Coordinates of C-alpha atoms in Angstrom, one line a residue:
Chain A
X1 CA 26.1 4.4 30.2
X2 CA 24.5 1.5 30.4
X3 CA 23.0 2.9 26.8
X4 CA 25.8 2.9 25.2
X5 CA 27.1 -0.4 26.4
X6 CA 24.0 -2.2 25.6
X7 CA 24.3 -0.3 22.3
X8 CA 27.5 -1.4 22.0
X9 CA 26.7 -5.6 23.0
X10 CA 24.4 -5.5 20.5
X11 CA 26.4 -4.1 18.1
X12 CA 28.8 -6.9 18.3
X13 CA 25.8 -9.6 18.5
X14 CA 24.7 -8.7 15.0
X15 CA 27.4 -7.7 13.4
X16 CA 29.1 -11.1 15.2
X17 CA 26.2 -13.0 13.8
X18 CA 26.4 -11.3 10.1
X19 CA 30.8 -12.9 10.8
X20 CA 29.2 -16.8 11.2
X21 CA 26.9 -16.6 8.8
X22 CA 30.4 -14.6 5.9
X23 CA 32.5 -17.8 7.7
X24 CA 30.2 -20.2 6.3
X25 CA 31.3 -19.6 3.1
X26 CA 35.2 -19.1 4.0
X27 CA 36.1 -19.2 0.5
X28 CA 32.9 -17.1 -1.5
X29 CA 34.9 -15.0 1.8
X30 CA 39.1 -15.3 1.1
X31 CA 37.5 -13.8 -2.4
X32 CA 35.2 -11.0 -2.1
X33 CA 38.1 -9.2 1.0
X34 CA 40.6 -9.5 -1.9
X35 CA 38.5 -8.3 -4.5
X36 CA 37.9 -5.2 -2.6
X37 CA 41.4 -5.0 -1.8
X38 CA 42.3 -4.4 -5.7
X39 CA 39.6 -2.7 -6.1
X40 CA 40.9 -0.3 -3.9
X41 CA 44.4 -1.0 -4.0
X42 CA 44.8 0.7 -8.1
X43 CA 44.2 3.8 -8.0
X44 CA 47.5 3.5 -5.9
X45 CA 48.8 1.5 -8.3
X46 CA 47.9 5.0 -10.9
X47 CA 48.8 6.9 -9.0
X48 CA 52.9 4.9 -8.6
X49 CA 52.9 4.2 -12.6
X50 CA 52.3 7.5 -12.4
X51 CA 55.6 9.1 -10.3
X52 CA 57.6 6.2 -13.2
X53 CA 57.2 10.3 -15.2
X54 CA 57.4 12.4 -12.6
X55 CA 59.2 13.5 -9.5
X56 CA 56.4 14.9 -7.3
X57 CA 52.8 15.9 -7.6
X58 CA 52.1 19.8 -6.5
X59 CA 55.0 19.3 -4.9
X60 CA 54.4 16.1 -2.8
X61 CA 57.2 13.0 -3.4
X62 CA 55.3 8.7 -4.0
X63 CA 56.0 8.6 -0.3
X64 CA 54.5 11.4 1.0
X65 CA 51.3 10.5 -1.6
X66 CA 51.8 7.1 -0.3
X67 CA 51.4 8.8 3.5
X68 CA 47.8 11.1 3.3
X69 CA 46.6 7.8 0.3
X70 CA 46.9 5.4 3.4
X71 CA 45.5 7.7 6.3
X72 CA 42.6 9.0 4.1
X73 CA 42.2 4.9 3.1
X74 CA 42.4 3.3 6.6
X75 CA 40.0 6.2 7.9
X76 CA 37.3 5.5 4.9
X77 CA 38.1 1.6 5.4
X78 CA 37.4 1.7 9.0
X79 CA 34.5 3.7 9.2
X80 CA 32.6 1.6 6.0
X81 CA 33.6 -1.7 8.0
X82 CA 31.8 0.1 10.9
X83 CA 28.4 1.9 9.1
X84 CA 28.9 1.0 5.7
X85 CA 25.4 -1.1 5.8
X86 CA 23.4 3.1 6.6
X87 CA 23.9 2.8 3.2
X88 CA 20.6 0.6 2.5
X89 CA 18.6 3.3 5.0
X90 CA 16.5 4.0 1.4
X91 CA 15.4 0.6 1.0
X92 CA 14.7 -0.3 4.8
X93 CA 12.2 3.2 4.6
X94 CA 11.4 2.5 1.4
X95 CA 9.7 -1.8 3.0
X96 CA 9.3 -1.0 6.1
X97 CA 12.2 -3.0 7.8
X98 CA 12.8 0.6 9.3
X99 CA 9.6 -0.2 11.5
X100 CA 11.4 -3.5 12.6
X101 CA 13.7 -1.9 14.1
X102 CA 11.8 0.7 15.8
X103 CA 10.0 -1.4 17.1
X104 CA 13.2 -2.7 19.4
X105 CA 14.6 -1.3 22.6
X106 CA 17.9 -0.8 20.6
X107 CA 19.0 2.1 18.6
X108 CA 18.1 2.2 15.6
X109 CA 21.6 3.4 14.4
X110 CA 23.3 0.6 15.9
X111 CA 20.9 -1.7 14.6
X112 CA 21.2 -0.2 11.3
X113 CA 24.8 -0.1 10.9
X114 CA 25.0 -3.1 12.8
X115 CA 22.5 -4.9 9.7
X116 CA 24.9 -6.9 7.1
X117 CA 27.9 -6.6 8.4
X118 CA 30.8 -7.2 6.2
X119 CA 34.5 -8.4 7.6
X120 CA 35.1 -8.8 3.0
X121 CA 36.0 -4.9 4.0
X122 CA 38.6 -5.1 5.6
X123 CA 40.4 -5.4 2.5
X124 CA 40.2 -1.6 2.1
X125 CA 41.7 -1.3 5.7
X126 CA 44.3 -4.0 4.8
X127 CA 45.2 -1.9 1.5
X128 CA 45.7 1.4 2.8
X129 CA 47.8 0.1 6.3
X130 CA 50.2 -1.8 3.9
X131 CA 50.5 1.4 1.7
X132 CA 50.2 3.7 5.2
X133 CA 53.6 1.4 6.2
X134 CA 55.7 1.8 3.4
X135 CA 55.2 5.7 3.2
X136 CA 56.4 5.9 6.8
X137 CA 59.6 3.3 5.9
X138 CA 60.2 5.9 3.0
X139 CA 59.3 9.6 4.4
X140 CA 61.5 11.7 6.5
X141 CA 59.3 12.3 9.8
X142 CA 61.7 13.9 12.9
X143 CA 59.9 11.1 15.0
X144 CA 58.5 12.3 18.2
X145 CA 56.4 10.6 21.1
X146 CA 54.1 14.1 19.7
X147 CA 54.9 13.0 16.1
X148 CA 53.7 9.6 17.4
X149 CA 50.7 10.8 19.3
X150 CA 49.8 12.3 16.4
X151 CA 49.8 10.2 13.9
X152 CA 47.5 7.4 16.0
X153 CA 44.6 10.6 16.7
X154 CA 44.5 11.2 13.1
X155 CA 43.9 7.9 11.4
X156 CA 41.0 7.7 14.3
X157 CA 39.5 11.5 14.1
X158 CA 39.7 10.2 10.0
X159 CA 38.1 6.9 11.6
X160 CA 34.4 9.2 13.2
X161 CA 35.1 12.2 9.9
X162 CA 33.5 9.4 7.5
X163 CA 31.8 7.7 9.6
X164 CA 29.7 10.9 9.9
X165 CA 29.5 11.9 6.7
X166 CA 27.8 7.5 6.1
X167 CA 25.0 8.9 9.4
X168 CA 25.0 12.1 6.9
X169 CA 24.4 10.5 3.8
X170 CA 21.5 8.7 6.0
X171 CA 20.4 11.0 7.6
X172 CA 19.9 12.4 3.9
X173 CA 17.9 9.1 3.1
X174 CA 15.5 10.1 5.2
X175 CA 14.3 13.1 3.1
X176 CA 15.7 12.4 -0.6
X177 CA 14.7 8.8 0.1
X178 CA 17.4 6.2 -2.1
X179 CA 20.8 9.1 -2.4
X180 CA 22.7 6.4 -1.5
X181 CA 24.3 7.3 -4.5
X182 CA 24.7 10.9 -3.2
X183 CA 26.7 10.0 0.2
X184 CA 29.2 7.4 -2.4
X185 CA 29.6 10.7 -3.7
X186 CA 31.2 11.8 -0.3
X187 CA 32.7 8.8 1.1
X188 CA 34.4 7.2 -2.0
X189 CA 34.1 11.1 -3.4
X190 CA 36.6 12.2 -0.1
X191 CA 38.4 9.4 -0.3
X192 CA 39.4 10.0 -3.8
X193 CA 40.1 14.0 -3.0
X194 CA 42.2 13.3 -0.4
X195 CA 45.0 10.8 -1.5
X196 CA 46.3 13.9 -3.3
X197 CA 48.0 16.2 -2.2
X198 CA 45.6 19.6 -2.1
X199 CA 48.5 21.6 -3.2
X200 CA 46.3 20.1 -6.8
X201 CA 43.7 21.7 -5.9
X202 CA 42.1 25.0 -6.2
X203 CA 42.2 27.0 -3.0
X204 CA 38.6 27.2 -2.6
X205 CA 38.4 23.4 -2.4
X206 CA 40.7 23.9 0.2
X207 CA 38.9 25.7 1.9
X208 CA 35.9 24.6 1.4
X209 CA 36.9 20.4 2.5
X210 CA 38.5 22.8 5.2
X211 CA 35.4 24.5 7.3
X212 CA 32.2 23.1 5.7
X213 CA 32.9 19.0 5.1
X214 CA 36.7 18.8 7.2
X215 CA 37.5 16.4 5.2
X216 CA 41.2 18.0 5.2
X217 CA 41.5 16.7 8.6
X218 CA 42.1 13.2 8.1
X219 CA 45.0 13.6 6.7
X220 CA 45.8 16.6 4.7
X221 CA 46.6 19.3 8.1
X222 CA 48.6 16.2 10.5
X223 CA 50.5 15.0 7.2
X224 CA 51.8 18.7 6.8
X225 CA 52.9 19.3 10.3
X226 CA 53.8 15.3 10.3
X227 CA 56.7 16.1 7.4
X228 CA 57.0 20.1 8.4
X229 CA 55.8 21.3 5.2
X230 CA 54.4 25.1 5.9
X231 CA 50.4 24.7 5.3
X232 CA 49.4 26.7 1.9
X233 CA 46.7 28.2 3.6
X234 CA 48.6 30.0 6.1
X235 CA 46.3 28.8 8.5
X236 CA 47.5 28.8 12.5
X237 CA 49.6 26.2 13.8
X238 CA 47.6 24.4 16.2
X239 CA 45.2 23.3 13.1
X240 CA 47.1 20.6 12.3
X241 CA 46.3 18.7 15.5
X242 CA 43.3 20.3 15.6
X243 CA 42.0 16.6 13.8
X244 CA 40.0 14.9 16.5
X245 CA 37.9 18.4 17.3
X246 CA 36.7 18.5 13.2
X247 CA 36.1 14.3 13.9
X248 CA 34.0 15.8 16.9
X249 CA 32.2 18.6 15.1
X250 CA 31.5 16.4 12.8
X251 CA 30.1 13.8 14.3
X252 CA 28.0 16.1 16.4
X253 CA 26.5 17.6 13.7
X254 CA 25.3 13.2 11.8
X255 CA 24.0 12.7 15.4
X256 CA 21.6 15.6 15.3
X257 CA 20.9 15.0 11.2
X258 CA 19.7 11.5 11.9
X259 CA 17.3 12.5 15.5
X260 CA 16.4 14.6 12.8
X261 CA 16.0 12.2 10.4
X262 CA 14.4 9.3 12.7
X263 CA 11.5 12.7 14.3
X264 CA 10.8 13.0 10.6
X265 CA 10.3 9.5 9.3
X266 CA 8.0 9.0 12.8
X267 CA 5.8 11.8 12.3
X268 CA 5.2 11.9 8.0
X269 CA 5.0 7.9 8.7
X270 CA 7.8 7.7 5.1
Chain B
X1 CA 1.6 0.6 38.0
X2 CA -2.1 -1.1 38.9
X3 CA -3.0 -4.1 38.1
X4 CA -6.7 -3.1 37.0
X5 CA -4.8 -0.4 35.0
X6 CA -5.7 -0.8 31.0
X7 CA -3.1 -2.2 28.7
X8 CA -4.6 0.0 26.0
X9 CA -5.5 3.2 26.3
X10 CA -6.6 5.4 23.1
X11 CA -8.4 9.1 23.7
X12 CA -9.1 11.1 20.6
X13 CA -6.1 10.1 18.8
X14 CA -5.6 11.8 15.3
X15 CA -3.3 11.5 13.3
X16 CA -3.4 13.5 9.7
X17 CA -0.7 13.0 6.8
X18 CA 0.4 15.5 4.1
X19 CA 0.6 14.0 1.1
X20 CA 2.1 15.7 -2.5
X21 CA 1.3 15.1 -5.6
X22 CA 2.7 15.1 -8.7
X23 CA 0.7 18.2 -10.7
X24 CA 2.7 19.1 -13.7
X25 CA 5.3 19.0 -14.2
X26 CA 7.0 21.1 -11.4
X27 CA 3.9 22.1 -9.3
X28 CA 3.2 20.1 -7.0
X29 CA -0.2 19.1 -5.0
X30 CA -0.7 19.0 -1.0
X31 CA -3.7 16.7 -0.1
X32 CA -3.9 16.1 4.1
X33 CA -5.2 12.4 4.3
X34 CA -6.6 12.3 7.5
X35 CA -5.6 8.1 8.0
X36 CA -7.2 8.5 11.9
X37 CA -9.2 10.3 13.4
X38 CA -10.6 10.3 16.0
X39 CA -10.0 7.5 17.6
X40 CA -10.8 6.3 20.8
X41 CA -11.0 2.4 22.8
X42 CA -9.2 0.8 25.8
X43 CA -8.1 -2.9 25.5
X44 CA -8.1 -4.3 29.1
X45 CA -5.5 -6.5 30.6
X46 CA -5.9 -10.8 29.2
X47 CA -7.8 -9.7 26.5
X48 CA -7.7 -10.6 23.4
X49 CA -9.2 -8.3 20.8
X50 CA -9.5 -7.6 16.6
X51 CA -9.0 -5.1 14.9
X52 CA -10.6 -5.1 11.5
X53 CA -11.2 -2.8 8.6
X54 CA -10.9 -2.7 4.8
X55 CA -7.3 -1.1 3.2
X56 CA -6.9 1.9 4.4
X57 CA -8.8 2.4 7.3
X58 CA -6.3 3.5 9.5
X59 CA -5.3 0.1 11.0
X60 CA -2.0 0.1 10.7
X61 CA -1.1 3.4 11.4
X62 CA -3.4 2.6 15.1
X63 CA -1.2 0.0 15.8
X64 CA 2.1 2.4 14.8
X65 CA 1.2 4.8 17.1
X66 CA 0.3 1.4 19.8
X67 CA 3.7 1.2 18.6
X68 CA 5.3 3.7 19.2
X69 CA 6.7 3.7 16.0
X70 CA 4.0 6.7 15.1
X71 CA 3.7 9.6 16.6
X72 CA 0.4 11.1 16.7
X73 CA -1.4 14.2 15.4
X74 CA -3.1 14.6 18.1
X75 CA -4.6 12.9 21.3
X76 CA -3.5 10.7 24.3
X77 CA -2.0 7.1 24.2
X78 CA -1.2 5.0 27.1
X79 CA -0.2 1.2 26.5
X80 CA 1.2 -0.5 29.8
X81 CA 1.3 2.9 31.7
X82 CA 3.8 4.2 28.9
X83 CA 3.4 7.4 26.8
X84 CA 4.7 5.0 23.4
X85 CA 5.7 8.3 21.1
X86 CA 7.6 9.5 24.5
X87 CA 8.7 6.1 26.3
X88 CA 8.8 4.3 22.7
X89 CA 12.3 1.9 23.5
X90 CA 10.9 0.9 27.2
X91 CA 7.8 0.7 25.9
X92 CA 9.6 -1.9 23.3
X93 CA 10.7 -4.4 25.9
X94 CA 7.5 -4.7 27.5
X95 CA 5.2 -5.4 23.5
X96 CA 5.9 -7.9 20.9
X97 CA 5.1 -6.4 17.6
X98 CA 4.7 -9.5 14.6
X99 CA 4.3 -7.0 10.9
X100 CA 2.7 -9.5 8.8
X101 CA 4.1 -8.1 5.7
X102 CA 8.3 -8.1 7.2
X103 CA 10.8 -10.3 9.1
X104 CA 11.3 -9.7 12.5
X105 CA 14.2 -11.8 11.9
X106 CA 17.0 -12.4 10.3
X107 CA 16.6 -13.0 6.5
X108 CA 19.5 -15.3 5.9
X109 CA 20.8 -16.4 9.4
X110 CA 19.3 -20.2 10.6
X111 CA 16.4 -19.2 13.2
X112 CA 18.4 -20.6 15.8
X113 CA 20.9 -17.4 15.4
X114 CA 17.5 -15.3 15.2
X115 CA 16.3 -16.2 18.4
X116 CA 20.2 -15.7 20.3
X117 CA 20.5 -11.9 18.8
X118 CA 17.0 -11.3 19.5
X119 CA 18.1 -12.0 23.9
X120 CA 21.4 -9.9 23.7
X121 CA 19.2 -7.1 22.0
X122 CA 16.4 -7.4 24.8
X123 CA 18.5 -8.5 27.3
X124 CA 16.8 -11.1 28.3
X125 CA 19.2 -13.7 31.0
X126 CA 19.8 -16.7 29.8
X127 CA 18.2 -19.2 31.9
X128 CA 15.1 -16.7 31.0
X129 CA 15.1 -17.4 27.4
X130 CA 16.5 -20.9 26.9
X131 CA 13.2 -21.2 29.3
X132 CA 11.0 -19.3 26.7
X133 CA 12.6 -21.0 24.0
X134 CA 11.9 -24.2 24.7
X135 CA 8.6 -23.4 25.3
X136 CA 7.9 -21.3 21.8
X137 CA 10.1 -24.4 19.9
X138 CA 7.4 -27.3 20.8
X139 CA 4.0 -25.5 20.9
X140 CA 5.1 -23.9 17.0
X141 CA 7.2 -27.3 16.5
X142 CA 9.6 -25.7 15.3
X143 CA 12.9 -28.0 16.8
X144 CA 13.1 -29.6 13.0
X145 CA 13.4 -25.0 11.4
X146 CA 15.6 -24.1 13.8
X147 CA 19.4 -24.5 11.5
X148 CA 16.8 -23.7 8.1
X149 CA 18.2 -20.2 6.9
X150 CA 14.8 -17.9 7.8
X151 CA 14.8 -17.0 3.7
X152 CA 14.2 -21.0 3.5
X153 CA 11.6 -21.3 5.4
X154 CA 7.9 -22.0 3.6
X155 CA 5.7 -18.9 5.0
X156 CA 3.8 -20.9 7.3
X157 CA 7.4 -21.9 9.4
X158 CA 8.1 -18.4 8.9
X159 CA 5.4 -16.9 10.6
X160 CA 5.4 -19.4 13.5
X161 CA 9.3 -18.3 14.0
X162 CA 7.8 -14.8 13.5
X163 CA 5.3 -14.9 16.8
X164 CA 8.3 -17.0 18.5
X165 CA 10.9 -14.6 18.2
X166 CA 7.9 -11.5 18.7
X167 CA 7.7 -13.5 22.6
X168 CA 10.7 -14.6 23.6
X169 CA 10.6 -11.4 26.1
X170 CA 8.2 -12.1 27.7
X171 CA 6.2 -8.8 26.9
X172 CA 2.4 -8.5 28.0
X173 CA 1.2 -7.6 24.9
X174 CA 1.3 -8.9 21.4
X175 CA 0.6 -7.2 18.0
X176 CA 0.2 -9.3 14.9
X177 CA -0.4 -8.4 11.8
X178 CA -2.0 -10.3 9.4
X179 CA -0.9 -13.8 11.1
X180 CA -1.8 -16.2 9.3
X181 CA -2.4 -13.9 5.7
X182 CA -1.8 -17.0 3.3
X183 CA -1.1 -19.5 5.5
X184 CA -2.5 -23.0 4.7
X185 CA -6.0 -23.8 6.1
X186 CA -3.8 -26.7 8.8
X187 CA -1.0 -24.1 10.2
X188 CA -3.6 -21.4 10.8
X189 CA -5.7 -23.8 13.2
X190 CA -1.8 -24.5 14.5
X191 CA -1.1 -20.9 15.0
X192 CA -5.2 -20.7 16.8
X193 CA -4.2 -22.8 18.8
X194 CA -1.3 -21.1 20.3
X195 CA -2.4 -17.7 20.6
X196 CA -5.1 -19.0 22.6
X197 CA -2.9 -20.7 24.8
X198 CA -0.3 -18.3 25.0
X199 CA -4.0 -15.3 25.6
X200 CA -5.0 -17.6 28.3
X201 CA -1.7 -19.0 29.9
X202 CA 0.0 -16.2 29.9
X203 CA -2.2 -13.4 30.2
X204 CA -0.6 -12.1 27.8
X205 CA -3.0 -9.2 25.9
X206 CA -2.9 -9.9 22.6
X207 CA -4.5 -7.4 19.7
X208 CA -4.7 -9.1 16.4
X209 CA -5.4 -6.7 12.7
X210 CA -6.7 -9.3 10.2
X211 CA -8.8 -9.1 6.8
X212 CA -9.9 -13.5 7.4
X213 CA -12.4 -13.7 9.7
X214 CA -12.0 -16.7 10.6
X215 CA -9.2 -15.6 12.9
X216 CA -11.4 -14.1 14.3
X217 CA -14.7 -16.0 15.1
X218 CA -12.6 -18.2 16.1
X219 CA -10.2 -16.2 19.4
X220 CA -11.8 -13.0 19.6
X221 CA -14.7 -12.2 22.1
X222 CA -14.1 -8.9 21.0
X223 CA -13.7 -7.2 18.1
X224 CA -13.0 -3.1 17.2
X225 CA -13.9 -1.9 13.8
X226 CA -12.7 0.8 12.2
X227 CA -13.4 2.2 9.1
X228 CA -11.9 6.0 7.7
X229 CA -10.5 6.0 11.3
X230 CA -12.9 6.2 13.0
X231 CA -14.6 3.6 15.1
X232 CA -17.4 2.1 13.9
X233 CA -17.9 -0.7 15.6
X234 CA -17.2 -2.3 19.3
X235 CA -18.0 -5.2 20.7
X236 CA -19.2 -8.2 20.9
X237 CA -19.1 -10.9 18.0
X238 CA -22.4 -11.5 18.2
X239 CA -23.0 -8.1 18.7
X240 CA -21.8 -7.4 15.6
X241 CA -23.8 -10.1 13.7
X242 CA -27.7 -8.3 15.6
X243 CA -26.6 -5.6 14.2
X244 CA -29.9 -3.9 12.0
X245 CA -29.2 -4.8 8.1
X246 CA -28.0 -7.9 9.5
X247 CA -29.6 -11.3 7.9
X248 CA -29.6 -15.1 9.7
X249 CA -30.7 -17.4 6.6
X250 CA -33.0 -21.1 6.8
X251 CA -31.4 -23.2 3.8
X252 CA -34.6 -25.7 3.4
X253 CA -34.6 -28.8 1.8
X254 CA -38.2 -30.3 -0.1
X255 CA -38.9 -33.3 -1.1
X256 CA -40.3 -31.5 -4.5
X257 CA -39.6 -28.7 -6.6
X258 CA -41.9 -26.2 -6.1
X259 CA -43.2 -22.7 -6.5
X260 CA -41.8 -20.3 -3.2
X261 CA -43.2 -21.3 -0.2
X262 CA -44.7 -18.5 2.1
X263 CA -43.5 -18.5 5.5
X264 CA -44.8 -15.1 8.0
X265 CA -41.7 -13.2 9.3
X266 CA -39.3 -14.2 6.2
X267 CA -38.3 -14.1 2.7
X268 CA -38.0 -16.1 0.4
X269 CA -34.4 -15.1 -1.5
X270 CA -32.9 -18.2 -4.5
X271 CA -34.5 -20.9 -5.2
X272 CA -32.5 -23.4 -6.6
X273 CA -34.9 -27.3 -7.1
X274 CA -36.0 -28.2 -4.0
X275 CA -33.8 -26.1 -2.1
X276 CA -34.7 -22.4 -1.2
X277 CA -33.3 -19.6 0.8
X278 CA -35.3 -17.7 3.4
X279 CA -34.4 -14.5 5.0
X280 CA -34.8 -13.7 8.3
X281 CA -33.9 -10.5 10.5
X282 CA -31.1 -11.0 12.4
X283 CA -32.3 -10.4 16.2
X284 CA -36.2 -12.5 15.4
X285 CA -36.1 -16.6 16.2
X286 CA -36.1 -18.7 13.8
X287 CA -38.7 -21.4 15.6
X288 CA -41.8 -20.0 14.1
X289 CA -40.4 -19.7 11.0
X290 CA -38.6 -23.1 11.5
X291 CA -42.3 -24.8 12.3
X292 CA -44.7 -22.6 10.0
X293 CA -42.9 -25.2 6.9
X294 CA -42.5 -28.0 8.9
X295 CA -46.6 -27.7 8.5
X296 CA -47.3 -26.4 5.8
X297 CA -44.3 -28.2 3.3
X298 CA -42.6 -31.4 3.6
X299 CA -39.6 -30.5 4.7
X300 CA -36.6 -33.1 4.1
X301 CA -33.8 -31.6 5.7
X302 CA -33.6 -27.4 7.5
X303 CA -30.4 -25.8 8.2
X304 CA -29.5 -22.1 10.0
X305 CA -27.3 -20.0 8.9
X306 CA -25.5 -17.4 10.5
X307 CA -24.9 -13.9 8.6
X308 CA -21.2 -15.2 7.3
X309 CA -19.3 -11.9 9.5
X310 CA -17.6 -10.3 6.0
X311 CA -21.4 -9.8 5.0
X312 CA -21.7 -7.7 8.4
X313 CA -18.8 -5.4 8.5
X314 CA -18.6 -5.3 5.0
X315 CA -22.0 -4.0 5.8
X316 CA -21.2 -1.6 8.4
X317 CA -17.9 -0.2 6.0
X318 CA -20.7 1.1 3.8
X319 CA -22.7 2.8 5.9
X320 CA -19.1 4.6 7.1

């Protein structure tokens, strides 16, 4: 437990230093954060414009799609804020800065994630929060305690699923050198895929993001429950509450992959 | 841990790397490179040791194994009583490392923030940290640099910062990789003084890898020379100088330009006007040569040069 507490303290210290450094240039920080709001918001504006000429997409209305969009955007936003810096791993291996982290008494993953912590990434979080808030006002959800809890755990699980993808991508870079693009394909690609109702995709895609890389648990299954919709795959009802399980499973896989990556690095020297 | 236990024990350590090379469009050839090939040595607590060797001799690989970054292929290592590969994080609290080419500081943060971060990372009590920091700031003259981002520091300033950073958690053992590379003479001197101080006053064991033999001559009583992953020399600098095949030089200025002098026990290697260079085996005494010169020739001035340590080491590499 003390190791966890220490890691957390180190994470806070390192990220805090980067926040202070960024705040020295407040105007530039505000501009960058706003820029993130705009770039991540552009695809939602595209969806809104699309709904000027259609009423439903894949059987879902604008409010419902906004719910899907908000949930997945928030999940990615949190993960990106916490661990977006892991993209840099390939460079760290190449320039040797990973070595300086490996001789410090804090897990290298914590240092890689905290280093160059960019608070401007709250841009995406705030944009997704606004869309999610708007969605909750415009969809018809029969609220009770279970559904409220489901909403909260979904956001947490979504963040953990995207976090795990960041870590998996970083672990992959131990093998493939600079594969930040591959990592992006799954993080940004995943968010683009899941911001639409999965009914618009072939069933193979839905199966893949259910059983292979559990992106559908970021928003799709819990949203089906919240909206009282039928599951097109016809999976049992508990699946719609299984996001935390999917998140934990993927996190475990990511943890093993990261350890494997570090072990490989330490035994091959590259 | 027993006080007489060595700071470092290396027993028959090997480290091989698989190097893959492209050979044609899809084919690749694999080649096994023996970076460290049966290395054994001990370093006692409180020693200051120079680790020398040409590029690719296995110095960095050795240091990486001693810090636990790299796992050895075979053999045993113990550093302050720990197995570095297995106890890397525990070992990290007890050693300090300065990699010459990579910064242990945060490039975009002021020096002060880097030091504050290291306190949190190493979990050093605030009062101990403050005391150590005050001492290093004074000894390394960092006072005026504390609020400057690391990227804006000169190389010499940065290196002083790096060394302070590596020592703030008061490690028992300090590894320095090329600490004076690219520094001017004044900065080099200052850094060497500082290293001597922490070695003597704090008893910190120091292992120095360097190409700068000036560092070694001024700092290290003991030298380890590595070549092709093996230890080719372990001993004092004097012993290194007296190795077979190395020579001392007597430089003599005569009153007038003359033909080559003839002296038993030495050979003239160069003549330039009235100045002549005589070479004699480094084990031999220069006294008889000097006496003969003074008796037979009109000597204006005379100097004895010890073999340049560069030459000695270069000869070692050739033999290895």
